[in-house]
Short mmCIF file of C-alpha atoms in Angstrom, two decimals:
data_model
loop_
_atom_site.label_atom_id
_atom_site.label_comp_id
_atom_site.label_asym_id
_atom_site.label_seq_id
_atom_site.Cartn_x
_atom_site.Cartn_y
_atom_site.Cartn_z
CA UNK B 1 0.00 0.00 0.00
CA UNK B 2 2.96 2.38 0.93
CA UNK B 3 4.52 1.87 -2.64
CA UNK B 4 1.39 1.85 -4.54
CA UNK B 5 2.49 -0.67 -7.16
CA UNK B 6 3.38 -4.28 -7.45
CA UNK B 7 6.35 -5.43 -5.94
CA UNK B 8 8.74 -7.93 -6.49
CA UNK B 9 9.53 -10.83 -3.63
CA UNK B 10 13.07 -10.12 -3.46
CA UNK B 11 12.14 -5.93 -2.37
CA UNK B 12 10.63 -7.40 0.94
CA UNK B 13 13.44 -9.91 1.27
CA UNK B 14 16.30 -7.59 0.39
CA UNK B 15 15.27 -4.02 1.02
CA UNK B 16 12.13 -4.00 3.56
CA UNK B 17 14.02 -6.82 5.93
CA UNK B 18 10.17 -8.60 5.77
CA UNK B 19 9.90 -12.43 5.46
CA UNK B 20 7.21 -13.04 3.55
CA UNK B 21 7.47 -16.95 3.06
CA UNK B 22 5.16 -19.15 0.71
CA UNK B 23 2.59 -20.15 2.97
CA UNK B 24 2.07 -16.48 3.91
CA UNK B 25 1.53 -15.53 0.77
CA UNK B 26 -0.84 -18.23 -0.24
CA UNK B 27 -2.56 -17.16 2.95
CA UNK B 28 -3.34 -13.68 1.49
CA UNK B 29 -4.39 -14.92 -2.17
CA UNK B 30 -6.85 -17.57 -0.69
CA UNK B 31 -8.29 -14.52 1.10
CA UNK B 32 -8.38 -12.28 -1.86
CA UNK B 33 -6.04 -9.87 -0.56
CA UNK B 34 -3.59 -9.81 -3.38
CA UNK B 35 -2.62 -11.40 -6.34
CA UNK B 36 0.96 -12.48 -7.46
CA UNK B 37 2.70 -13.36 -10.48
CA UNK B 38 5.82 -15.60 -11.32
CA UNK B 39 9.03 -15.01 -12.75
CA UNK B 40 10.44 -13.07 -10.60
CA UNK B 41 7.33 -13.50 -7.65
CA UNK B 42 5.57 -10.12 -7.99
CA UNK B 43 3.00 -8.95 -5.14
CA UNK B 44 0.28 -6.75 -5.90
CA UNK B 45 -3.06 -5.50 -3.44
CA UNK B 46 -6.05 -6.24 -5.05
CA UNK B 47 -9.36 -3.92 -4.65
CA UNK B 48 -10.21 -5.91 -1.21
CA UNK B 49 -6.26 -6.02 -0.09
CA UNK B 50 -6.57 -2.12 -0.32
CA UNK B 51 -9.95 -1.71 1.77
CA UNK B 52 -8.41 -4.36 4.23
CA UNK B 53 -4.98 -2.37 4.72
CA UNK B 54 -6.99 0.61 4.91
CA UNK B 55 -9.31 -0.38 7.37
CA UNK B 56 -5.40 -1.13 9.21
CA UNK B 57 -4.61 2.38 9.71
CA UNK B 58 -7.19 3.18 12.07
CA UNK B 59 -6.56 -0.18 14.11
CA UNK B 60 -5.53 -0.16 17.84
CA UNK B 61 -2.30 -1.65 18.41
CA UNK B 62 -2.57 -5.08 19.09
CA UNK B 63 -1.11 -6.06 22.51
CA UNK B 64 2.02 -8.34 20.97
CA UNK B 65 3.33 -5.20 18.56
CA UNK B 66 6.15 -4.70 20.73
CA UNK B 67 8.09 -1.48 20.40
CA UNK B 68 8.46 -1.70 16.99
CA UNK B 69 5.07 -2.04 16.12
CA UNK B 70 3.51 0.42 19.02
CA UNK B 71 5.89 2.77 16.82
CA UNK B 72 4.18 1.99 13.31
CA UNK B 73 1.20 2.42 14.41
CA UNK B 74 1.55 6.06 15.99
CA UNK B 75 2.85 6.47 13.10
CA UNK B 76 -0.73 4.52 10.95
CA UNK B 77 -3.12 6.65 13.23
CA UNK B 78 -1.53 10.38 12.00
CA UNK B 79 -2.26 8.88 8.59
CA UNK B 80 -5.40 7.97 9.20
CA UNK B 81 -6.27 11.90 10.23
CA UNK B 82 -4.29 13.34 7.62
CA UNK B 83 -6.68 11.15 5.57
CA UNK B 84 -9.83 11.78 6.83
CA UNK B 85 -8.88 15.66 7.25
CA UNK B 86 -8.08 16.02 3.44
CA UNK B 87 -10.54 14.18 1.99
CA UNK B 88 -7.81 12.18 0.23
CA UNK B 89 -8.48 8.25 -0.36
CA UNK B 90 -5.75 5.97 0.94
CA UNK B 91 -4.58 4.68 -2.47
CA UNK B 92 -4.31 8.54 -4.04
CA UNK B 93 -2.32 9.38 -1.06
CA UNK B 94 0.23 6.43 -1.28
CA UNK B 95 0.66 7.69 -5.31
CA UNK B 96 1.35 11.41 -4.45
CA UNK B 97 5.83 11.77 -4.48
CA UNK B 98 7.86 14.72 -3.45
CA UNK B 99 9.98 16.02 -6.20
CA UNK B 100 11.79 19.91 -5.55
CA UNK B 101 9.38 20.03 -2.53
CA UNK B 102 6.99 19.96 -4.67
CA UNK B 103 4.06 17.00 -3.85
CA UNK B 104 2.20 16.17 -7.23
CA UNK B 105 0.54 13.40 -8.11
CA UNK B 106 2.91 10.43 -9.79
CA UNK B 107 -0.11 9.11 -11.94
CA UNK B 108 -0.15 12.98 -13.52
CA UNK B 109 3.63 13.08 -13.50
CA UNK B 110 4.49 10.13 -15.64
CA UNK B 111 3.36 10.49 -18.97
CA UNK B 112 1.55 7.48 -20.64
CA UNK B 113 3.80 7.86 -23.73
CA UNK B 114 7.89 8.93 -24.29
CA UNK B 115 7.39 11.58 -26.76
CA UNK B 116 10.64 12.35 -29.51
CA UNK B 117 12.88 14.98 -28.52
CA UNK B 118 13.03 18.43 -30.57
CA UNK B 119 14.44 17.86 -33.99
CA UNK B 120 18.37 18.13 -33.78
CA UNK B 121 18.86 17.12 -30.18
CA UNK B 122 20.03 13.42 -29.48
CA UNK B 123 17.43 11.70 -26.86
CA UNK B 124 18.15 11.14 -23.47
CA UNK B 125 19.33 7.55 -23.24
CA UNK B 126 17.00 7.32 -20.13
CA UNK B 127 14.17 7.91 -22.54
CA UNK B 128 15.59 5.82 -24.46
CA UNK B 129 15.38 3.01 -21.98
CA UNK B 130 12.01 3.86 -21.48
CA UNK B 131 10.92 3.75 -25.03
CA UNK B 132 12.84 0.00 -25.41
CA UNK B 133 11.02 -0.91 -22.77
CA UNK B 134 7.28 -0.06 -23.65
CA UNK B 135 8.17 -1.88 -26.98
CA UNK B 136 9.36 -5.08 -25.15
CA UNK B 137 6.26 -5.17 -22.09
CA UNK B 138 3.49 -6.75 -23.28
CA UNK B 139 1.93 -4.20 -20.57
CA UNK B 140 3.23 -1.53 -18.00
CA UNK B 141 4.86 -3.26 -14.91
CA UNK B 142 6.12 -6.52 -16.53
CA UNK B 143 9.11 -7.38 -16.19
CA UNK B 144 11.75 -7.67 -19.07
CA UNK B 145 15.31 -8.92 -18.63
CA UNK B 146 18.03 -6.41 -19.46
CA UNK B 147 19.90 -8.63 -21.58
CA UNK B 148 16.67 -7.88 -24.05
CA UNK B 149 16.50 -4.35 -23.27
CA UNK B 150 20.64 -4.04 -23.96
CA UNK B 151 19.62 -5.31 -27.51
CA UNK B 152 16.91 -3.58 -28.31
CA UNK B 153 20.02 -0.07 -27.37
CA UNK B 154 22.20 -1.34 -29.34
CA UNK B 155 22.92 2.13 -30.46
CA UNK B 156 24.42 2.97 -26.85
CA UNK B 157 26.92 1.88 -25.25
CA UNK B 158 27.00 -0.33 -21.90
CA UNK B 159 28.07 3.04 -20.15
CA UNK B 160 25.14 5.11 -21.47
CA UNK B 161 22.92 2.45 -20.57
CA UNK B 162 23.98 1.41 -17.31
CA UNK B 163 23.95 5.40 -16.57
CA UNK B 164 20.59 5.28 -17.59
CA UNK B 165 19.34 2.38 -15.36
CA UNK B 166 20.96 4.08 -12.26
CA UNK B 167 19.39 7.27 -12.66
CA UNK B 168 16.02 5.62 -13.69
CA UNK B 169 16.24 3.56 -10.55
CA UNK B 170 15.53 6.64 -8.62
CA UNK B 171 12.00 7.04 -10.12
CA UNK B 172 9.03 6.05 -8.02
CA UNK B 173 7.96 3.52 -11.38
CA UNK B 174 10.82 2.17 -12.12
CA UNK B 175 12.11 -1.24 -10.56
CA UNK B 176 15.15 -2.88 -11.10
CA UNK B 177 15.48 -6.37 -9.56
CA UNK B 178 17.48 -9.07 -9.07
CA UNK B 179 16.50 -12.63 -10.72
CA UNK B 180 14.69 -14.24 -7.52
CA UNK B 181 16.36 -17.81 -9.12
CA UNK B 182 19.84 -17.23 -10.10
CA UNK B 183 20.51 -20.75 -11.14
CA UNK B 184 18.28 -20.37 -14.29
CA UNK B 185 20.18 -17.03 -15.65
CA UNK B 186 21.82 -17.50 -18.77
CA UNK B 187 25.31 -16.47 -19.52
CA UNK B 188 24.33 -13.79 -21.68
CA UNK B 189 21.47 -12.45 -18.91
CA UNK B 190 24.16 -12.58 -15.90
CA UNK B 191 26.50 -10.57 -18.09
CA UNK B 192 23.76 -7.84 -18.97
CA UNK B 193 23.21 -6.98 -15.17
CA UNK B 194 23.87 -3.54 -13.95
CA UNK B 195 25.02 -3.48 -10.51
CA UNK B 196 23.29 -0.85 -8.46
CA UNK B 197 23.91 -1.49 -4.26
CA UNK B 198 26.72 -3.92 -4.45
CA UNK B 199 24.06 -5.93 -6.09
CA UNK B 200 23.70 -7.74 -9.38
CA UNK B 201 20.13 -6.63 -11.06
CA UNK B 202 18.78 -8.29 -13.97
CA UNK B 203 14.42 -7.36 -14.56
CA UNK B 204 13.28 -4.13 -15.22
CA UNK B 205 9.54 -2.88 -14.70
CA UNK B 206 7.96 0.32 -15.67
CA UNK B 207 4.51 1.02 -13.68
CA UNK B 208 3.56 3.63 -15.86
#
């Protein structure tokens, strides 16, 4: 809900610190609280996961929360007011971001389209990336491996692009993940990784 987009298994494993093991997850599909995909494991709310983690923020904290979790939720109930003193539903609050100190919306912000640059001036390989990669996702938020995306740029070079995925990695709908299974990465896929974090990613996905 925080994120407001899918997320891959390995961001709660590797980033959040949250163990989110098999049963758990089967757990929260048989009670139609989110879907997930395969290759890599992708999480995603569904309509009821989003009423249900709602419904969370305005929760007492339960007795076993421990410090930790007495903390969160201090920190769920000022949501919750913020909420109900804006007006603003849960999920349009989780997709505002802060760019300049500036809070707009990130649905309004990313364009649904890259557009071409102004005749004469080379494209920005970023937009670049972005424009291989709407012509490789059969839909916004797949994932595609980078070896395919490196090959659909084969006008710039490994340094352009790897540029590019660093900077793009800093943008709320972009995700760059490691393969979950590294045993079934080809050669060709281990070598197209760009290495962001001490760490080896190999799927990108573009929400938007």
């Amino acid at each position: 809900m925080i994120k407001a987009t899918p997320l891959p298994q390995t961001y709660f494993t590797n980033i959040a610190g949250i163990g989110l093991k098999a049963e758990h997850r089967r757990k929260l599909v048989s009670l139609e609280l989110i879907d997930v995909t395969e290759k890599p494991i992708t999480l995603a709310l569904t309509d009821d996961g989003w009423r249900r983690a709602a419904e969370e923020l305005g929760a007492e904290t339960p007795k076993s929360a421990g410090s930790a979790g007495g903390t969160l939720y201090v920190a769920l109930d000022f949501l919750r007011r913020l909420i109900d003193h804006s007006g603003v539903r849960a999920d349009d609050l989780f997709r505002l971001q802060i760019n300049g100190g500036d809070v707009i919306s990130a649905l309004a912000a990313a364009p649904s389209t890259v557009t071409d640059p102004p005749a004469g001036q080379e494209a920005d390989p970023a937009i670049l990336v972005r424009r291989a990669y709407q012509e490789l996702a059969a839909k916004p938020g797949d994932y595609v491996m980078l070896s395919d995306l490196r090959s659909a740029l084969d006008d710039l070079s490994r340094t352009e692009v790897d540029a590019a995925l660093i900077r793009l990695n800093r943008e709320r709908d972009v995700h760059l993940v490691p393969e979950s299974n590294q045993k079934v990465l080809r050669p060709e896929e281990r070598a197209a990784a760009v290495s962001i974090g001490n760490q080896d990613k190999h799927l990108l996905a573009i929400s938007s």
